[in-house]
Coordinates of C-alpha atoms in Angstrom, one line a residue:
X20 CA 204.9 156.1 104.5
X21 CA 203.5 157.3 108.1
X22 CA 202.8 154.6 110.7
X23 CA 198.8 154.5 111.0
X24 CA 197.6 155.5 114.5
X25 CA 196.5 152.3 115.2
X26 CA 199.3 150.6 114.8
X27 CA 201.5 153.4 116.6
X28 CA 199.8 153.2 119.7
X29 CA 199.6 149.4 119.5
X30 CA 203.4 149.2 119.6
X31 CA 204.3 151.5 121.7
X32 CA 206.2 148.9 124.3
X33 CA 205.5 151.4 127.5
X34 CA 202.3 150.7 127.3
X35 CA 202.4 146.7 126.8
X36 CA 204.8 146.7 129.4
X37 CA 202.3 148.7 131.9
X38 CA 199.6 146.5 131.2
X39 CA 201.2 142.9 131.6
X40 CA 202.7 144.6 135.1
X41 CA 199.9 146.0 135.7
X42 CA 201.7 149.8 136.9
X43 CA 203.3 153.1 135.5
X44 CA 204.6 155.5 135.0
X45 CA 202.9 156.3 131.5
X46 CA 202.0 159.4 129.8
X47 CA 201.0 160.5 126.1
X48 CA 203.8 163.0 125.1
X49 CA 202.9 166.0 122.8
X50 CA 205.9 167.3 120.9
X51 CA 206.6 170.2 123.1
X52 CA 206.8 167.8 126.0
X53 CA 203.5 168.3 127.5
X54 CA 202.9 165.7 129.5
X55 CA 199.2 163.8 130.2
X56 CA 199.5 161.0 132.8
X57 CA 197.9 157.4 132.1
X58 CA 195.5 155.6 134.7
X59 CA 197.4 152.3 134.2
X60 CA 196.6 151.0 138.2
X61 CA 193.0 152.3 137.9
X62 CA 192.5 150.5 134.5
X63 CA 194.4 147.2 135.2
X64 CA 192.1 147.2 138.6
X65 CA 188.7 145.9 139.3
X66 CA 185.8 147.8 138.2
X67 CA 185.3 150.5 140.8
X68 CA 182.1 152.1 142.4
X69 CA 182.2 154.5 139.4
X70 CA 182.4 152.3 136.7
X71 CA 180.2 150.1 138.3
X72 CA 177.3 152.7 137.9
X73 CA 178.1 153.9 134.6
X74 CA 177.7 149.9 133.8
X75 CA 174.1 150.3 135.3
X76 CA 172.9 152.2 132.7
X77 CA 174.0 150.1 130.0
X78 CA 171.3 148.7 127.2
X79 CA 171.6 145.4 125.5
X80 CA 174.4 144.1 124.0
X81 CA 177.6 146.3 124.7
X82 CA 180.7 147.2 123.1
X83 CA 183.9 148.7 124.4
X84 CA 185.9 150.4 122.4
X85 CA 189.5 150.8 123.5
X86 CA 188.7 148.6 126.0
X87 CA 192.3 148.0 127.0
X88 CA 193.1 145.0 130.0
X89 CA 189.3 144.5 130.6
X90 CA 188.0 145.4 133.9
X91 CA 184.2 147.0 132.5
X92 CA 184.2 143.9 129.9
X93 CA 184.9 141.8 132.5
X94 CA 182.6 143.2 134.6
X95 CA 179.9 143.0 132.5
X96 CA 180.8 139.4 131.6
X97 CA 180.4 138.8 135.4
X98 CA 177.2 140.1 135.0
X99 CA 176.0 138.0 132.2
X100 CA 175.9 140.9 129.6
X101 CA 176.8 140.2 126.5
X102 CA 179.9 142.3 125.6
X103 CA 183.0 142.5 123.4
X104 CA 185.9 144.6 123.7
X105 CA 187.9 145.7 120.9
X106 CA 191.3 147.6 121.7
X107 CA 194.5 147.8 119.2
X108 CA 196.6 146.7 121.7
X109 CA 197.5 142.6 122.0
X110 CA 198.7 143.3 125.2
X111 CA 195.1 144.3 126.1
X112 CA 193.4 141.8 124.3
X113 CA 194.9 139.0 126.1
X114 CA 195.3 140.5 129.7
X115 CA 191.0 141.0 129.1
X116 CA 190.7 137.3 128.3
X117 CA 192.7 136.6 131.3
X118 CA 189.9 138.4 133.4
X119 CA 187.1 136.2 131.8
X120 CA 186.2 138.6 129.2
X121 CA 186.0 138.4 125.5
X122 CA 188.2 141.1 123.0
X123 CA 189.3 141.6 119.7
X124 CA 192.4 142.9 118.4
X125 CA 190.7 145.8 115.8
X126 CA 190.8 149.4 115.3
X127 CA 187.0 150.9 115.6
X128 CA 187.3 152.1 111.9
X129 CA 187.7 148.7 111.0
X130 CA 184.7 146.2 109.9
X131 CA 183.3 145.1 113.3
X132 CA 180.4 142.1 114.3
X133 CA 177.2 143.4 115.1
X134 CA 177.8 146.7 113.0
X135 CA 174.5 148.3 113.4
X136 CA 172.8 146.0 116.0
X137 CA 174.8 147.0 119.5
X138 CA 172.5 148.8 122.5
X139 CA 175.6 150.8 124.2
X140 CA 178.7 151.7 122.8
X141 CA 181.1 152.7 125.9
X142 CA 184.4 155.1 125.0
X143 CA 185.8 155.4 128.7
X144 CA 189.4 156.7 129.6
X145 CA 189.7 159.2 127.3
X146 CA 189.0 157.1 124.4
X147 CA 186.8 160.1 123.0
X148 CA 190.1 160.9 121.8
X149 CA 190.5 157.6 119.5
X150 CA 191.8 159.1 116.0
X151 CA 191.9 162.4 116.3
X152 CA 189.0 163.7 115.2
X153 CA 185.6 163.4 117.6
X154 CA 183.3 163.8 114.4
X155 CA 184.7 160.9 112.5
X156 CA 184.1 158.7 115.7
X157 CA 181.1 160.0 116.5
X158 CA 179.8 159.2 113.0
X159 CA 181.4 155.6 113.4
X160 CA 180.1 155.0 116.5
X161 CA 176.0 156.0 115.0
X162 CA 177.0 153.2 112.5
X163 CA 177.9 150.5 115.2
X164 CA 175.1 151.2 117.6
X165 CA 170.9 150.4 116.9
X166 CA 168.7 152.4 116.3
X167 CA 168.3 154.4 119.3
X168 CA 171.3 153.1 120.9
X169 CA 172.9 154.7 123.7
X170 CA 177.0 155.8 123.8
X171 CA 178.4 156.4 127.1
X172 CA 181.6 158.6 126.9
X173 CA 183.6 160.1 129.6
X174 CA 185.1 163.1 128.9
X175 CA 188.2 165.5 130.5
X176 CA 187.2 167.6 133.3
X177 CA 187.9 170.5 132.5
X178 CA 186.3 172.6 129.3
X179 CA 188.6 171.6 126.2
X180 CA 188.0 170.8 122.4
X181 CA 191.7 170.3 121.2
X182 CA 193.7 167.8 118.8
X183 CA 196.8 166.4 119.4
X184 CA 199.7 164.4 118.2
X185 CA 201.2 162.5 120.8
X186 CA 203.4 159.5 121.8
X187 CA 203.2 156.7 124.6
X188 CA 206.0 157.1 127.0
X189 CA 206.9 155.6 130.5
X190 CA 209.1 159.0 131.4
X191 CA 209.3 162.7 131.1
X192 CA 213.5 161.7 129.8
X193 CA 214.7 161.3 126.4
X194 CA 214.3 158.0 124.2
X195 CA 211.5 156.8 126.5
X196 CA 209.1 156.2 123.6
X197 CA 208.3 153.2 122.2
X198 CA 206.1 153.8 119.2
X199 CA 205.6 156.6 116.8
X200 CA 203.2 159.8 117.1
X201 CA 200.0 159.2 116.3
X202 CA 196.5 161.8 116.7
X203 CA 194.5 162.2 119.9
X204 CA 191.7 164.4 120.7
X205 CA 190.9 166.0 124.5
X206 CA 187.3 166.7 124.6
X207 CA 185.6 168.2 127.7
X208 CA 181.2 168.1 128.3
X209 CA 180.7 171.2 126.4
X210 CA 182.8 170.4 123.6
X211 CA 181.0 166.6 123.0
X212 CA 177.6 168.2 123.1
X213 CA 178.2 170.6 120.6
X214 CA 179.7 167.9 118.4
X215 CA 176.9 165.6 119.2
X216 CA 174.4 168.0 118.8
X217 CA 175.5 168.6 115.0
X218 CA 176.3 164.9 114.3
X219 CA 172.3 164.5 115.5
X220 CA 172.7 162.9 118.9
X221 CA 170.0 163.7 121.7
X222 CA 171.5 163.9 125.0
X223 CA 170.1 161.2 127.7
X224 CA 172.4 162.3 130.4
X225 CA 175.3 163.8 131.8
X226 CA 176.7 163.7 135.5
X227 CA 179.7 163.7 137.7
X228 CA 181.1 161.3 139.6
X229 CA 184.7 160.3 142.1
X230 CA 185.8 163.4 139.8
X231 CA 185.1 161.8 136.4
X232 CA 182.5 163.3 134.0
X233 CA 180.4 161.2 131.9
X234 CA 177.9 162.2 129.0
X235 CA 175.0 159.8 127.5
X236 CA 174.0 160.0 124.2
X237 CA 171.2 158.8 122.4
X238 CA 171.8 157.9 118.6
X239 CA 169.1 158.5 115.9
X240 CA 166.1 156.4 116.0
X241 CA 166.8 155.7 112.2
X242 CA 170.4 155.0 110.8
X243 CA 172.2 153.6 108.7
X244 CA 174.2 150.9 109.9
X245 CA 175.3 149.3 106.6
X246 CA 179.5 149.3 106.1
X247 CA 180.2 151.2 103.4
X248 CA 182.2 149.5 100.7
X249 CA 185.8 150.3 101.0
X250 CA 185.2 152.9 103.9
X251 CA 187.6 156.4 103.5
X252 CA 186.9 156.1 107.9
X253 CA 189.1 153.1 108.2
X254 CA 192.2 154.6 109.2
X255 CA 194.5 151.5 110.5
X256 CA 195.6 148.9 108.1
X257 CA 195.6 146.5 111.3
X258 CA 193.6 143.6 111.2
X259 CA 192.5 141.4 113.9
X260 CA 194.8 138.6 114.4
X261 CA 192.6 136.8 116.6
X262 CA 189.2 134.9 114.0
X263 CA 186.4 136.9 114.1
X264 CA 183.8 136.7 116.4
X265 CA 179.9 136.8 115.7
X266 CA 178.3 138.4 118.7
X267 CA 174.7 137.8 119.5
X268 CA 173.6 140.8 120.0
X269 CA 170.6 140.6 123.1
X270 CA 167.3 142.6 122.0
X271 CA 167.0 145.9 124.0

């Protein structure tokens, strides 16, 4: 039996041993050795100027998928937001309650509080790329937000729509893996907004800034926001280790 994605990326050791030292080297490995370097010092920082703004614009309650060690949940904590982070990663989890924020250990196909009641759903740092396939999580994402709700994506700077399987690595050598392959998507502005555009999204925004790219998208004003019994878009058998947590959700 294949290892769901989830559960690859969440043990691949590179990458809880970047985030509890807070440094790389790490990259996502395609087969052929392509190599795609990892942010770790940027993410394991402070919010910076740019996230800061893209915070601004951030409705009601908020949700941060992949959020990994915290800084925008913590940030927004700071703030007096009400926010949750979700990542797969334990490492993540805990280095983002370190910071004063508050995470759960779950996969975003998995049953989630405040399914259907969140006002911004943020998927920063390439986590437009979460599973593999942009519809799917575009389609979840619809089912986590309100109506009306806003998702704030970044996407890669460059015009690309492709799907990947890679690997977490700390080096370009041999045996530096330490989890299985798992899918990824690579999605550049175009791409989203043709995918969006299908899926029923209305674009609020889209802008450029310290060389990242960031879309807004505003979700239908009417949607169904019920979890489907036994959902086919779970795709991790992980489940939170940590008790649920029911968010209020602030009124937008």
């Amino acid at each position: 039996m294949s290892t769901p994605p989830a559960v690859a990326w969440a043990a691949a050791d590179p990458y809880a041993a970047a985030l509890r030292t807070g440094r790389g080297p790490l990259f996502l490995r395609r087969g052929d050795g392509w190599l795609l370097p990892l942010e770790v010092e940027r993410w394991c920082a402070r919010a910076d100027p740019v996230d800061r703004a893209v915070l601004d614009r951030c409705e009601g309650a908020v949700l941060d998928v992949g959020c990994g060690p915290g800084r925008l949940v913590a940030e927004l904590a700071a703030r007096g937001r009400t926010v949750l982070g979700i990542d797969v990663s334990e490492a993540a989890v805990e280095h983002t309650g370190r910071l004063g924020g508050q995470a759960l250990r779950r996969s975003v196909f998995e049953p989630l509080p405040g399914a259907g009641r969140w006002g911004t759903v943020l998927l920063m740092d390439g986590n437009l790329g979460i599973g593999g396939d942009p519809r799917a999580l575009l389609d979840r994402v619809a089912r986590l937000l309100c109506p009306g709700g806003l998702l704030i994506a970044e996407t890669v700077a460059v015009d690309v729509d492709e799907r990947l399987e890679v690997q977490v690595v700390d080096g370009a050598g041999p045996g530096t893996g330490g989890g299985g392959a798992f899918p990824w998507a690579r999605l550049g502005t175009p791409a989203l907004l043709r995918y969006a555009a299908r899926a029923g999204w209305r674009t609020d925004g889209q802008w450029t800034a310290g060389a990242r790219r960031f879309v807004a998208l505003r979700s239908r004003s009417a949607s169904s926001s019920a979890e489907p019994p036994n959902s086919t878009a779970v795709i991790s058998s992980q489940r939170a280790r940590k008790p649920s947590v029911d968010i209020p959700v602030a009124d937008r």
